[in-house]
Coordinates of C-alpha atoms and ligand atoms in Angstrom, one line a residue:
X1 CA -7.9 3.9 19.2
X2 CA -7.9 7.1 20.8
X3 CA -4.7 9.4 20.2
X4 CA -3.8 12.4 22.3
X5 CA -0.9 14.8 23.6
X6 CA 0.7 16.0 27.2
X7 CA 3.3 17.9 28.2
X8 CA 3.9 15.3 31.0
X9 CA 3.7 12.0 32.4
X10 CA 0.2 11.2 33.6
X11 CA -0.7 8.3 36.6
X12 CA -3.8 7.5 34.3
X13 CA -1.1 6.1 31.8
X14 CA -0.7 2.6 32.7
X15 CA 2.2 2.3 31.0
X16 CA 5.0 4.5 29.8
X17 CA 6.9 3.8 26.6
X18 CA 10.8 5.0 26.7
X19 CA 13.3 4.6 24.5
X20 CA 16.8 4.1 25.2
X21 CA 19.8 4.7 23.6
X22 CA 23.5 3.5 24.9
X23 CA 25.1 7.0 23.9
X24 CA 22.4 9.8 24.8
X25 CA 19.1 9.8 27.1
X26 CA 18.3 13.1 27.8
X27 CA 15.1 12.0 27.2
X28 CA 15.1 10.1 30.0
X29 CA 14.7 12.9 32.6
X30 CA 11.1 13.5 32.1
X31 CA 10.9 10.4 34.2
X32 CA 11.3 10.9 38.3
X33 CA 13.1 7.8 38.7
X34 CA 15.8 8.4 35.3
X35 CA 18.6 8.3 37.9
X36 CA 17.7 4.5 38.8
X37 CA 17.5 3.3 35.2
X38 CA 20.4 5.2 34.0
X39 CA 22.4 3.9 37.2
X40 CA 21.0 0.0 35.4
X41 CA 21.7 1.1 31.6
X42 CA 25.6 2.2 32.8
X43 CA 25.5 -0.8 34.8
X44 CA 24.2 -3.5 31.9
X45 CA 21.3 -4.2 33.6
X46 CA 19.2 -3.3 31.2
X47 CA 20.2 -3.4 27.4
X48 CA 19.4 -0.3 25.0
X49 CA 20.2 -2.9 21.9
X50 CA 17.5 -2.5 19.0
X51 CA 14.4 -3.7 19.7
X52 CA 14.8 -4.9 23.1
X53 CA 11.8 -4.3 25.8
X54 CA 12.4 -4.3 29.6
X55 CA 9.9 -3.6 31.9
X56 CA 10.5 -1.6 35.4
X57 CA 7.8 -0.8 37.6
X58 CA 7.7 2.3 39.6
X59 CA 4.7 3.8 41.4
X60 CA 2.0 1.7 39.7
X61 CA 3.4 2.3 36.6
X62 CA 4.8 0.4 33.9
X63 CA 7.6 1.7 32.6
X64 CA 9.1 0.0 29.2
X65 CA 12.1 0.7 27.8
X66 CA 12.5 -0.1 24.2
X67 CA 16.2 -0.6 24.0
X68 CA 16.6 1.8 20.4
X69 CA 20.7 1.1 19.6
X70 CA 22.6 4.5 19.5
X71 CA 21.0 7.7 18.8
X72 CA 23.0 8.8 16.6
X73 CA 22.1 5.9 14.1
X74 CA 18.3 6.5 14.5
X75 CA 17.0 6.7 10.8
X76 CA 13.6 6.1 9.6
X77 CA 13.9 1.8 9.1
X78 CA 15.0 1.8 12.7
X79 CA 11.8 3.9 13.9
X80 CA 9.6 1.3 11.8
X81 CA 11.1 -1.6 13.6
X82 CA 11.1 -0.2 17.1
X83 CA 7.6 0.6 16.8
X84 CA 6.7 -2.8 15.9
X85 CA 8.8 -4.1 19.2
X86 CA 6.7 -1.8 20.7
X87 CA 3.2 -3.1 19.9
X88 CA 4.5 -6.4 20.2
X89 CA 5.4 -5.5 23.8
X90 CA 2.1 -3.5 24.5
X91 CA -1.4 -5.1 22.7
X92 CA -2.2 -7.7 24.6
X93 CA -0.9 -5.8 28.0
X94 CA -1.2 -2.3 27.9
X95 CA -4.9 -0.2 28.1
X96 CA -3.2 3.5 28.0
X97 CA 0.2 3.9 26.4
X98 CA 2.2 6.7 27.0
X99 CA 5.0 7.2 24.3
X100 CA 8.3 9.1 24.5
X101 CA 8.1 10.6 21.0
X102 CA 10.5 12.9 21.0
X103 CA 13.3 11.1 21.5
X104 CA 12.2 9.3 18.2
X105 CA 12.7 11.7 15.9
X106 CA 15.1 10.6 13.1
X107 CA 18.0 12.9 12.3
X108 CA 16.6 14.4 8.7
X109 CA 13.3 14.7 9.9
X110 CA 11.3 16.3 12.4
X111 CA 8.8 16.1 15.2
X112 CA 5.5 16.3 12.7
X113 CA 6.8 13.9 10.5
X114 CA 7.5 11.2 13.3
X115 CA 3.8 11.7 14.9
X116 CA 2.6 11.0 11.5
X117 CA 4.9 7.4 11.4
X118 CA 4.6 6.5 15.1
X119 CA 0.7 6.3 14.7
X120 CA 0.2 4.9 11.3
X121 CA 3.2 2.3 12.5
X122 CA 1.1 2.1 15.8
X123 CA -2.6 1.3 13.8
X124 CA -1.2 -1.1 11.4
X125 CA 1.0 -2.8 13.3
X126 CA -2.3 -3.8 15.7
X127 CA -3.8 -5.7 12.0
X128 CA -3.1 -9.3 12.2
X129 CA -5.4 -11.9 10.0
X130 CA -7.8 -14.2 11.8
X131 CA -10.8 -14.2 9.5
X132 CA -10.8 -17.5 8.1
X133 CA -9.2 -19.1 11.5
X134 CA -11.3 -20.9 14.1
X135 CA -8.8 -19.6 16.8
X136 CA -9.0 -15.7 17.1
X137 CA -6.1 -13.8 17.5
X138 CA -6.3 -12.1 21.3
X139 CA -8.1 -8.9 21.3
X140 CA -6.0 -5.5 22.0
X141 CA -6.4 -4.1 25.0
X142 CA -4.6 -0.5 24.1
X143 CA -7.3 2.0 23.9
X144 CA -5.5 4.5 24.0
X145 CA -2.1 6.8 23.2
X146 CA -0.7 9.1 24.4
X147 CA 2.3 11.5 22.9
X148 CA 4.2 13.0 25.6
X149 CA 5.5 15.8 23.6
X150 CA 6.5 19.3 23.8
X151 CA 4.8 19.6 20.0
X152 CA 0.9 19.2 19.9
X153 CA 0.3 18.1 16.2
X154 CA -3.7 16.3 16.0
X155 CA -3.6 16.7 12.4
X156 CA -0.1 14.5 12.0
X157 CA -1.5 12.1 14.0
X158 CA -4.7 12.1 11.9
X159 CA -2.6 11.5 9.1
X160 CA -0.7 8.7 10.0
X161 CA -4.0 7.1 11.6
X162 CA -6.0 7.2 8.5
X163 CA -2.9 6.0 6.2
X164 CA -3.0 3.0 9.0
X165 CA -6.8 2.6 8.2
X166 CA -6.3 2.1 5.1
X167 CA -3.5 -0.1 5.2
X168 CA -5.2 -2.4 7.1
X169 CA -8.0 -2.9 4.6
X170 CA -5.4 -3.0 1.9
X171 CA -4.3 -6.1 4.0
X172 CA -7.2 -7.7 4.6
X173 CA -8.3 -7.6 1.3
X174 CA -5.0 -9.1 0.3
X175 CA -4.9 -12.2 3.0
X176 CA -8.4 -13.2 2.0
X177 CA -8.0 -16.4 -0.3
X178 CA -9.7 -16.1 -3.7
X179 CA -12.6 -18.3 -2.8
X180 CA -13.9 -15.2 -0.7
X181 CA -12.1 -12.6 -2.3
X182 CA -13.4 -13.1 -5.7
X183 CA -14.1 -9.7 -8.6
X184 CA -17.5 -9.7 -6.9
X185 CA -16.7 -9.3 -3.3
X186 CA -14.2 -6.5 -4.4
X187 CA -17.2 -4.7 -6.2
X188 CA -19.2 -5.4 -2.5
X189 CA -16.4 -3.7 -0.8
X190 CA -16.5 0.0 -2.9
X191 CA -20.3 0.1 -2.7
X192 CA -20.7 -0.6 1.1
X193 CA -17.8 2.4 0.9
X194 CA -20.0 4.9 -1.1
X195 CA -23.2 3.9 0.3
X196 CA -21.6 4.8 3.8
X197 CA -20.1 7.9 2.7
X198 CA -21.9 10.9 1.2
X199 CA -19.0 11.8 -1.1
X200 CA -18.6 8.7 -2.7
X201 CA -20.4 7.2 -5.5
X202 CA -19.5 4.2 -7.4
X203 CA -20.5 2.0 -10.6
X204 CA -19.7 -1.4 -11.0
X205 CA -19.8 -2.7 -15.0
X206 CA -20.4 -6.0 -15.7
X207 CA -19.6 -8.3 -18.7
X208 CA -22.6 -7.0 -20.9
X209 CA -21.5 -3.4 -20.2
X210 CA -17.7 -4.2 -20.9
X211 CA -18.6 -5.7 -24.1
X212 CA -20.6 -3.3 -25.5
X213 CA -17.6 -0.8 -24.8
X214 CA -15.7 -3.2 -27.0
X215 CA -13.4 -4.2 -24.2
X216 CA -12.1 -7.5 -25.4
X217 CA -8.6 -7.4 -24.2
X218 CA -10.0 -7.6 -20.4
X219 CA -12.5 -10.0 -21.4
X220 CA -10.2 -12.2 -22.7
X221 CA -8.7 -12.9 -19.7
X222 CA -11.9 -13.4 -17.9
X223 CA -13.5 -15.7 -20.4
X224 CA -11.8 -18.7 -18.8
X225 CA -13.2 -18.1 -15.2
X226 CA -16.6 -18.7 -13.9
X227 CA -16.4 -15.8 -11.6
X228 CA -18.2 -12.5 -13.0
X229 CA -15.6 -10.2 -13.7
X230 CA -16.4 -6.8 -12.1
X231 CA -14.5 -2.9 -13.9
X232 CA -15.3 -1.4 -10.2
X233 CA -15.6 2.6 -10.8
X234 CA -15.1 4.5 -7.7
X235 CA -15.9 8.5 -7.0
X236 CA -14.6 10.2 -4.7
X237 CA -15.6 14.3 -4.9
X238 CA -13.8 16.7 -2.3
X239 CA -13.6 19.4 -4.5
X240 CA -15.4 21.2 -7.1
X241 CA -17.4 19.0 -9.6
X242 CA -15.8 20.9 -12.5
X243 CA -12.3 19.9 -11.2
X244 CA -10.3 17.4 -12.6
X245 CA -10.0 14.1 -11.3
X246 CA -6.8 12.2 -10.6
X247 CA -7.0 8.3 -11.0
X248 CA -6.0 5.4 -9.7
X249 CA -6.2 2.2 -11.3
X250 CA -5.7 -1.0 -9.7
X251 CA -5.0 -4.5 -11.2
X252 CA -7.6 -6.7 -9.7
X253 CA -6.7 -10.0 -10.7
X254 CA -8.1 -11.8 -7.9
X255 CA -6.1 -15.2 -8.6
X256 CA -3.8 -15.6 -11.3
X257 CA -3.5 -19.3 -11.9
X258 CA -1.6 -18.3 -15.6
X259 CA -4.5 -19.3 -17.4
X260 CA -3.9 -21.5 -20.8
X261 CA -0.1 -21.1 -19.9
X262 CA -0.3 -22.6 -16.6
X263 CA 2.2 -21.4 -13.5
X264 CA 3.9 -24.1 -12.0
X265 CA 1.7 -25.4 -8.9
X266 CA 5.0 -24.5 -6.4
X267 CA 4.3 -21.4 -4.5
X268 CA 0.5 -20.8 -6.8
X269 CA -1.6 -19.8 -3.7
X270 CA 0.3 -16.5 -3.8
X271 CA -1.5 -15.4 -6.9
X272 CA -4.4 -14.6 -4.8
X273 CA -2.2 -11.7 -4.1
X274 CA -2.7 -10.5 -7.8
X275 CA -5.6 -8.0 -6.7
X276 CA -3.0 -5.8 -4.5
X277 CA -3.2 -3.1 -6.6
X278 CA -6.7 -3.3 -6.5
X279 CA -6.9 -3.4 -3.0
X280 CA -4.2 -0.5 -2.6
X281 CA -6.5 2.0 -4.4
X282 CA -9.3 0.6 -2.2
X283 CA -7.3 1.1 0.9
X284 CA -6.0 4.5 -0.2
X285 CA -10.0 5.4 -0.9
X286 CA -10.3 4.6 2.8
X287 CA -7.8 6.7 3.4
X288 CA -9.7 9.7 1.8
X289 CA -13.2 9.1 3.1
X290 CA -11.3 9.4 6.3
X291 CA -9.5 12.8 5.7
X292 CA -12.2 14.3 3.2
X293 CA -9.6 16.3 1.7
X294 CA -10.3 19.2 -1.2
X295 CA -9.4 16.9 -4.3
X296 CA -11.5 14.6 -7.2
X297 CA -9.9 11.1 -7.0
X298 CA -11.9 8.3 -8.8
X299 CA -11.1 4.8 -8.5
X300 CA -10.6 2.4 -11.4
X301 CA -10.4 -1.2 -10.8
X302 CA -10.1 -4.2 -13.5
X303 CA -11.3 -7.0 -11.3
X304 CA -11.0 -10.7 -12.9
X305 CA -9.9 -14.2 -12.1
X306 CA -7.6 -15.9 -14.8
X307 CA -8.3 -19.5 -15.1
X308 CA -7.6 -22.3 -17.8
X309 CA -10.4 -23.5 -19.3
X310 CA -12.0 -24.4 -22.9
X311 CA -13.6 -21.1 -23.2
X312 CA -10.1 -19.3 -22.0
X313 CA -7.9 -17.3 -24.1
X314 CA -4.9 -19.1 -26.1
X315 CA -1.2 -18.2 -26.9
X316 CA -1.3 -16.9 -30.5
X317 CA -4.9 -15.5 -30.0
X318 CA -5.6 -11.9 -31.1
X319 CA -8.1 -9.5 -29.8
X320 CA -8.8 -6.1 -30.6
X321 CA -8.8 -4.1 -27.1
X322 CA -11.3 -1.1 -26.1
X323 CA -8.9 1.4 -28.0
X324 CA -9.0 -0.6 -31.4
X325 CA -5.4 -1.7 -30.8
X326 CA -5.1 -5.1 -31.5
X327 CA -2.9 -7.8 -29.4
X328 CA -1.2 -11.1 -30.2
X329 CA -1.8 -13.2 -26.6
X330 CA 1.6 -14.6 -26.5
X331 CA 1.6 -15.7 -23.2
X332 CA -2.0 -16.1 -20.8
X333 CA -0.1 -15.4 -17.8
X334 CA 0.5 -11.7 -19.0
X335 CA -2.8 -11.0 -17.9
X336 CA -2.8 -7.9 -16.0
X337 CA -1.6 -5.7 -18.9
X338 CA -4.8 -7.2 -20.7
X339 CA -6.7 -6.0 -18.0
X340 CA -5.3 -2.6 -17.6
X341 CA -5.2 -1.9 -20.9
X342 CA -9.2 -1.5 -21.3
X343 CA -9.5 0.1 -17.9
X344 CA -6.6 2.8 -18.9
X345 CA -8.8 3.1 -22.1
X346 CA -11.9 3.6 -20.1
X347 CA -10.2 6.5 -17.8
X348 CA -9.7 9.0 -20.9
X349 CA -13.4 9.6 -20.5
X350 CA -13.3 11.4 -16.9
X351 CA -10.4 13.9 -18.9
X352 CA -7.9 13.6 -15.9
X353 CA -5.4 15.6 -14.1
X354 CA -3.5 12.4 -14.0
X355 CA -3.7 8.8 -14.2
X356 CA -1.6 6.4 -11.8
X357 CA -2.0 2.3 -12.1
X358 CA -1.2 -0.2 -9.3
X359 CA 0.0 -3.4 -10.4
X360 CA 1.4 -6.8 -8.9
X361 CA 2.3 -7.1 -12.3
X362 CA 5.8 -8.9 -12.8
X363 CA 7.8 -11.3 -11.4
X364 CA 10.8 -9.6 -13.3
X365 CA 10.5 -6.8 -10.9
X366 CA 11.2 -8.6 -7.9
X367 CA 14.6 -9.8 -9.6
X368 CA 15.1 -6.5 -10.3
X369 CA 14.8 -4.4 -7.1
X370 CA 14.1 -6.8 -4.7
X371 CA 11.3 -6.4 -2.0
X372 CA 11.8 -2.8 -0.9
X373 CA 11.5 0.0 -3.4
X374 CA 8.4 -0.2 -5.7
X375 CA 9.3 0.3 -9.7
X376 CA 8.1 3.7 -11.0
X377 CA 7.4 4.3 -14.5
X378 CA 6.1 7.7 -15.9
X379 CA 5.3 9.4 -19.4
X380 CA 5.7 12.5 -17.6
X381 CA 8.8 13.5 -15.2
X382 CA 7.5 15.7 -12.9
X383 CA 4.4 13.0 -12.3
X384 CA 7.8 10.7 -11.6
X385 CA 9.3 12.9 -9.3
X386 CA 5.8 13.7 -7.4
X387 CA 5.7 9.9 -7.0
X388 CA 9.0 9.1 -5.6
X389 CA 9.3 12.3 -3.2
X390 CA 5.7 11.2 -2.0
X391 CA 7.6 7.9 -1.2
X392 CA 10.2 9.1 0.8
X393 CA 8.1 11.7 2.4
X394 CA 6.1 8.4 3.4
X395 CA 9.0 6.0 3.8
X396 CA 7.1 3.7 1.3
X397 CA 9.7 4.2 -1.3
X398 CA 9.6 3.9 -5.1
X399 CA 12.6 3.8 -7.6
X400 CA 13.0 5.4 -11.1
X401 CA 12.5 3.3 -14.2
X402 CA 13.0 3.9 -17.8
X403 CA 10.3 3.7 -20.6
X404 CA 12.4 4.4 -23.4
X405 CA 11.2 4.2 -27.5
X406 CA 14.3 1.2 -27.8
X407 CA 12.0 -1.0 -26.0
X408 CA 9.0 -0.7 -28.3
X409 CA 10.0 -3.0 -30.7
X410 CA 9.9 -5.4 -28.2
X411 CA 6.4 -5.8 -28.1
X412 CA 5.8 -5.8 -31.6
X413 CA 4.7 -8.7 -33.8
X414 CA 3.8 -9.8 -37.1
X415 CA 0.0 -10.3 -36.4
X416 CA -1.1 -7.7 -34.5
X417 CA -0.5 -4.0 -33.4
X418 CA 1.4 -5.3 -29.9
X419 CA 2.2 -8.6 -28.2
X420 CA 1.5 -9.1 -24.6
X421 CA 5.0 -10.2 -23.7
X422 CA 8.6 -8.9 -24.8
X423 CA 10.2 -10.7 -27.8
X424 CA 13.4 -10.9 -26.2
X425 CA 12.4 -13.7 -23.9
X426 CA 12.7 -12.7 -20.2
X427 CA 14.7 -9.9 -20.7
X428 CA 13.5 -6.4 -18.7
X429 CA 10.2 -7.9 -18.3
X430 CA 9.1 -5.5 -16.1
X431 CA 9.8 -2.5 -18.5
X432 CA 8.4 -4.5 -21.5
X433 CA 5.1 -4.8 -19.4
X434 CA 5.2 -0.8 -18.5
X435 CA 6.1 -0.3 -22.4
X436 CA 2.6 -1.9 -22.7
X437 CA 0.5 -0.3 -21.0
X438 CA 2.2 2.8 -22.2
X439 CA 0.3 2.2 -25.3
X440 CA -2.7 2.5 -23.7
X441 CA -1.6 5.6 -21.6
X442 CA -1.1 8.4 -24.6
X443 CA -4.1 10.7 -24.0
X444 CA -3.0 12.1 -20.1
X445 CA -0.3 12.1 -18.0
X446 CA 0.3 9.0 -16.5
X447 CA 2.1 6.3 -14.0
X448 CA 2.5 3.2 -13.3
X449 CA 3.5 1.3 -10.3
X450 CA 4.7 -2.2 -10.2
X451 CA 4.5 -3.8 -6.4
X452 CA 5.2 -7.4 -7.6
X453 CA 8.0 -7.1 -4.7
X454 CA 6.3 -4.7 -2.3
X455 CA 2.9 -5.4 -1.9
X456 CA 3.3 -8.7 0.5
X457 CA 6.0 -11.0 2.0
X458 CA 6.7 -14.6 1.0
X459 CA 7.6 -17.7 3.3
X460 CA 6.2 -18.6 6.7
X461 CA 5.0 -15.0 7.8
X462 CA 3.7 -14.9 4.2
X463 CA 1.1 -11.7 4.7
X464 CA 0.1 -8.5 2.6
X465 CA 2.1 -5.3 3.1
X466 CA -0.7 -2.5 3.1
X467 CA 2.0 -1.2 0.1
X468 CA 1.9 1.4 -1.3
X469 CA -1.2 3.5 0.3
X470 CA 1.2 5.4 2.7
X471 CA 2.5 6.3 -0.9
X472 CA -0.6 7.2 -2.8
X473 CA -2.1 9.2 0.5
X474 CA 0.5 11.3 0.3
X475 CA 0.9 11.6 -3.3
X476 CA -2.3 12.3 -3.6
X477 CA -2.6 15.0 -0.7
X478 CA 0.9 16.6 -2.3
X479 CA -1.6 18.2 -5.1
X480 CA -3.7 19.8 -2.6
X481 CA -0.8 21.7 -1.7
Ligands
BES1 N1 0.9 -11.7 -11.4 C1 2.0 -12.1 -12.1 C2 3.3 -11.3 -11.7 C3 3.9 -11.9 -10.4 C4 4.6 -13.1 -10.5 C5 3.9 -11.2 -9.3 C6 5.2 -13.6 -9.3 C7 4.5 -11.7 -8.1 C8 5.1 -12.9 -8.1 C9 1.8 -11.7 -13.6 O1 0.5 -11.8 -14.1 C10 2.6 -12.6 -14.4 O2 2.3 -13.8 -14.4 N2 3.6 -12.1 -15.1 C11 4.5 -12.9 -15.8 C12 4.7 -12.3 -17.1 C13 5.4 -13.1 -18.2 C14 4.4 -14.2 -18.6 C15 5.8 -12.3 -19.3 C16 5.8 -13.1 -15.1 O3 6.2 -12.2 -14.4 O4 6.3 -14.2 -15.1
MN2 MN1 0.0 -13.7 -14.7
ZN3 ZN1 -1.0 -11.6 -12.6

């Protein structure tokens, strides 16, 4: 996809992308024939309601107006959703798009910022899964964009692209099923990235190397599997080698069957979702190789299957984890703190700027917040703060959770330094989870991010998010600031 600005409208543009609104189109009059559609909007010919595409030719041109509600109301969800009418309305038809961007521009934001959403809502609105379908999906025909603007802004629109990029190889990884997805494939994925990019570099440890760093708490979740687990260690250098690095850690789990403590069987195939933090950081390192920007960023990924089996870990089993902590497995299916815990142990050796972990990690978040904001937790407030504004900033929002000392006896037990699962039965089991990893956190400023309800949609459209890159991206480009 090939992005680019005018002033004007262009006949090389086969088609021109307008928005409408039923109390202001000022916008309009860049077009010569505004009076003739105005004349039809006044007339209820044509309907400026949300999301609603009509087409009028004029002079070889296709001119669609995206019907956008009133401008007044024009806030960030309702760009997101107009944009994906408007790919809807334009892959499959449209070689050359020309877009109306200004009239877009949320009230509370400005021009920049929309060129940054418009193409990474473009590019990742284009991704749709056909890789393990016999029928392809058709092939876009939109080659290029065009933003008719008064505001030339390449590196915005570089921005949103790359987010987009990302995204969609946050997605993919996510939508593959676990018998292709597996802790090796993930592993595949970060070398092909570093051997194809000068500043990457990347180690993958396998089960000899994890147990001579005495990491039995990950082990014991990947005992019961026959898949190799994989701790995936990925280097991305954009600045000085003497800087800092900030980390990202990503749950890998790439299917989550519960282990000893089985999950139900209704709804199971979307535990091969469980690697979406994984694939976040993998996406987000996309990102990077794409925008080479001046920071050290390495990539940690705890990469495992959890499966019952005789050689798999029991409730009431206690294994001593990379850090000598030792941990009471109440429950099998609390495997991705198990996981965690040894990588977050295994990041204190790169002595980071800061440490942020990725985790589809609870179900008790979801019945917490729902499927929009993505639970924050943080042992450091302004590393909270840096989080959530890089949310909003990239309208892949977070919310504030608390990590307070009263829930530390929660995870206590009589035979062993922690339990893997809150005492109080399901109570705040999405904090009791953070309180864990916490533990495993003390030596550097750190975060942790649970997507359980962001990272992808249930039911018939059931399909990763590409949740949170535009977050990390942005989080991460914040400290070059
Ligand atoms: N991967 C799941 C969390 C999850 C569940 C994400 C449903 C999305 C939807 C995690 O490993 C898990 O099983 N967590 C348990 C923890 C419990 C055993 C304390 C949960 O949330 O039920
Ligand atoms: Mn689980
Ligand atoms: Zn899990």
């Amino acid at each position: 996809m090939k992005f680019n600005f005018s002033p004007t409208v262009s006949a090389k543009q086969d088609t021109l992308l307008v928005p409408i609104f039923s109390d202001n189109n000022s916008s309009l009059e860049k077009l010569a024939c505004h009076q003739a559609i105005q004349a039809l909007i006044d007339a209820q010919q044509i309907s400026t309601a949300k999301g609603e595409v009509t087409a009028y030719f004029f002079e070889q041109q296709k001119v669609l107006l995206l019907g956008a509600g009133k401008k007044s109301e024009l806030n960030e969800n309702r760009l997101q959703s107009l944009i994906e009418s408007a790919v809807k309305a334009t892959k499959t038809q449209a070689q050359h798009v020309a877009i109306f961007v200004d009239a877009l521009v949320p009230k509370s934001r400005d021009i920049n910022w929309t060129l940054t959403q418009v193409s990474q809502y473009w590019v990742s609105n284009l991704y749709a899964y056909d890789t393990t379908k016999s029928k392809k999906e058709s092939a876009t025909k939109t080659t290029q964009i065009t933003f008719i603007s008064a505001t030339e802004n390449e590196k915005a629109v570089q921005l949103g692209y790359a987010i987009a990029q990302g995204m969609n190889i946050t997605k993919e990884l996510g939508n593959l099923p676990s018998n292709i997805c597996t802790p090796t494939y993930l592993a595949e994925h970060a070398l092909a990235l570093s051997k194809n990019n000068s500043q990457f570099s990347c180690e993958v440890l396998g089960a000899d190397e994890m147990y001579a760093l005495g990491m039995h708490s990950f082990l014991s979740v990947s005992k019961g599997s026959d898949e190799p687990e994989k701790l995936i260690v990925l280097k991305y250098q954009g600045a000085q080698s003497n800087e800092a690095p900030h980390i990202l850690v990503g749950k890998g789990i790439t299917f989550d069957s519960g282990g000893i403590s089985l999950k139900p069987g209704a709804g199971m195939e979307e535990m091969k979702y469980d690697m979406g933090g994984a694939a976040s950081v993998l996406g987000t390192m996309n990102t990077l190789a794409l925008l080479t920007p001046k920071i050290n960023v390495i990539a940690i990924i705890a990469a495992a299957e959890n499966m019952p089996s005789a050689r798999a870990s029991k409730p009431g089993d206690v294994i001593t984890s990379m850090n000598g902590k030792t941990i009471e497995i109440i429950n099998t299916d609390a495997e991705g703190r198990l996981v965690l815990a040894d990588a977050l142990t295994y990041a204190e050796r790169f002595e980071p700027a800061s440490v942020v972990d990725i985790a589809t990690l609870t179900g008790a978040v979801i019945v917490g917040l729902g499927s929009h904001p993505t639970a924050v937790y943080a042992n450091d407030d302004a590393l909270s703060k840096e989080l959530l504004d890089a949310g909003l900033e990239a309208w892949d929002r977070g919310w504030p959770m608390p990590l307070w000392e009263n829930y530390e006896e929660e995870i206590t037990t009589p035979f062993a330094d922690l339990r893997n699962t809150g005492n109080v039965g399901r109570a705040g089991g999405s904090i009791t989870a953070a309180m864990f990893l916490k533990a495993f956190a003390e030596k550097y400023t750190w975060a942790h991010l649970d997507i359980a309800g962001t990272a992808w949609t249930s039911g018939k459209n059931m399909a990763s998010t590409g949740r949170p890159v535009p977050m990390l991206t942005h989080y991460l480009l914040n400290k070059i600031k």
